[in-house]
Amino acid sequence: MASSISDDKRSTSTLDEKLDAERQAQVIPAVAEFDDPNFDKDAVGVLEEDSPYPEVRSAVANTDDPDMPVNTIRAWVIGLAWSILIPGMNQFFYFRYPSVTVGGIVAQLLSFPVGRLWARFLPNVKIFGVSLNPGPFNVKEHVLITIMATVGYQSAYATDVIAVQRVYYGQIYNFGYQWMLVMSTQLIGFSIGGIAKRFLVAPPSMIWPANLVTCALFNTLHSQQYNGMGTRGGISRERFFTFAFLGSLVWYFFPGYIFQALGFFNWVCWAAPDNIVVNQLFGYYSGLGMSLITFDWSQIAYIGSPLATPWWASANVAVGFVFFFWILTPILYYTNTWYSKYMPISSRTSYDNTGNAYDVSRILTPESTLDLAKYEAYSPLFLSTTFAISYGLSFAGITATIVHTALYYRKQIWIQARRSLSEQPDIHARLMSRYRQVPEWWYSLIFVTMFVFAVVCIEVLDTEMPVWALVLALIIAFVYTVPIGMIQAITNQQIGLNVITELVIGYALPGRPIAMMMFKTWGYITMYQALQFTSDFKLAHYMKLPPRPQFFAQVIATAIAGTVQLGVQAWMFTNIDNMCDPQQKDGFICPGTEVFGTASIIWGVIGPQRQFSHGQVYYGLLFFFLVGAAAPIGSYLASRRWPNSFMKYVNFPVIFSGVGYIPPASALNYVPWTIVAFIFNYVIRRRHFSWWTKYNYILSAGLDSGVAISVIVIFFALQYPKDGTIGAKNLALWWGNTVSTKTADYNGTPLLPIPADRGFFGYVQAAELGLT
């Protein structure tokens, strides 16, 4: 692989005299303004020219070449091509089951040979004074391309609002409305993320672990030399990545297609397939996952790579999982709390009182609002025990985040509000301070423009959402961006706002499903997008990408991606017969839209007052708000009383929200994830630190990359052709692909049957009393 220009010959020793003078004039301890579990105290005073965090040193170069071309025609053409191709493809397959998602790592890998081929074969001519081929394809161009490819690769959240309006409520509005809705929800978070940079990007303590895998891959592809290479001998990182990538690509064909039981490895259930209790405890489909292992990296890394998460953070997630899902859940289930024995112990489905999936069509008026008489005659809505617990943990995580941030990070926030980039106790911030920064009024301009778009959307059309609700949603997003961002930057775990926004708007505007969907989108996705952009800011910070080209790349790529997705979606609804019908012949049954639409009815039509208010089945879950607020106070006081104890590693927002992917995730994803994290980030890191430093993040990148490419190959070569009939009569029927499904775990069998004398479970219905 070609070296980057001059092998990054400009190191920190060659920075201009101004930076040297500033550094020498300042006495800033290289320590976070809080008790940071990631901090390497042995590095204080030793690593003046590198990060005090070993994770960062192992993946990020502490050098920069400010003359390296970045804002090139080559980078923009390749980046814009990806920002059209990947979002369009993902939007198309988002509505299909089975589906495939082309992730950013695919663009990162494929852009490398494309850029090299461009540099090799295109002539070195100028277009409007800009060189078409400015020389060797370099790492900064590669970073810019990857950011453009990934900033909008997922289906925009607001496209589901538009799809639900069409499918569930018969509302088909013009493209202008759709475009303004998508742009406002995608870009208004960008403005908040830009303002939050000084809190979430500049401080060295904000390490953003997931970005370290990406940085390690960039540096490996471009043969970057940096201090984190380690002193260990052995094969090069490039060769190690190649082996990991090829091994992962080939191996995934087994759990992903040939021998699928290796993925859902509920081996205990194979011995007792009809024993309901055994299947509930050891199963992976609808059980608690005490079978412990899987051989499918895509299942292990479903909630994020365990190799990229610090072990102390993984341990917090593990504690939360074990207590709430291996101890509390069985207690609640087997004592029949919430009538749980009549449902599977773990499921992402909502149920009626006959044990069937809740049929929302039975409680709606022709105008898609709640018919109270029909609701009372039909059934309350019931949830599996793990689903109900996940709501409670979401409530606890929301209050725990605010209290934890106020207790632990208040000094950090106050200091960062006044500290400039060049004043950071970190070589990476000082290297970045030489570049022209993005003025904050640029972010403000985007905010004002997108806010106007949002107001137009909700006022011009019949959304039943007042402007004050929009303002409230944005306030929620703004208040939580920095606290949640700090926790994510330190622990690699993000707390979601989707449940709390649904709860708030469900109480504030009951019976308005369109308003509920819009409020959730502006409240939750604004924060999510802000942190997505912030994560990209940190990636650019690590890779020394100039801020202004990055700003334009992010904004333009996001706008293009959203527009392409809307175009693809409009074409599909116009040209594909029976779109979103459960029996659609080509598999375009819109599973994500179905979930989104059902949620709009549960929270917007039925409303939380009929589920969580006093006297309702799940009223007790509201007390999780108090638990979440109180828990960080206890851990904070304990850590102050015993500063050298394990209490400094206790992080209740992570304990409560680290398991927030359940559902749709399950124990299948969390238990093996914890085991792998323990082996690599605790055992190997402590006993073989030089190996861990050199190879850990490269291993993660190789495994992720191999699975990503293998998924695409399997889907397009074996599953998509011939309507998925390839191997349907032979390979799909052999023992290795069926054994895990011939179990009570797979069937989601509840412990108790529905009482035959009543025909339903739960409290007495109006229909039984003859009131309807």
Coordinates of C-alpha atoms in Angstrom, one line a residue, residues 21 89 117 178 246 347 382 407 426 431 484-485 727:
A21 CA 4.7 29.3 22.1
M89 CA -30.1 1.3 -2.3
L117 CA -7.3 3.8 -9.7
Q178 CA -42.0 15.6 2.1
L246 CA -11.1 -12.7 4.5
S347 CA -40.9 -10.6 22.5
F382 CA -50.1 -6.1 26.9
L407 CA -22.9 15.4 39.3
D426 CA -4.3 17.2 23.8
L431 CA -2.9 20.2 15.6
I484 CA -26.0 11.9 26.2
G485 CA -23.2 12.8 23.9
G727 CA -31.7 -23.8 -1.9

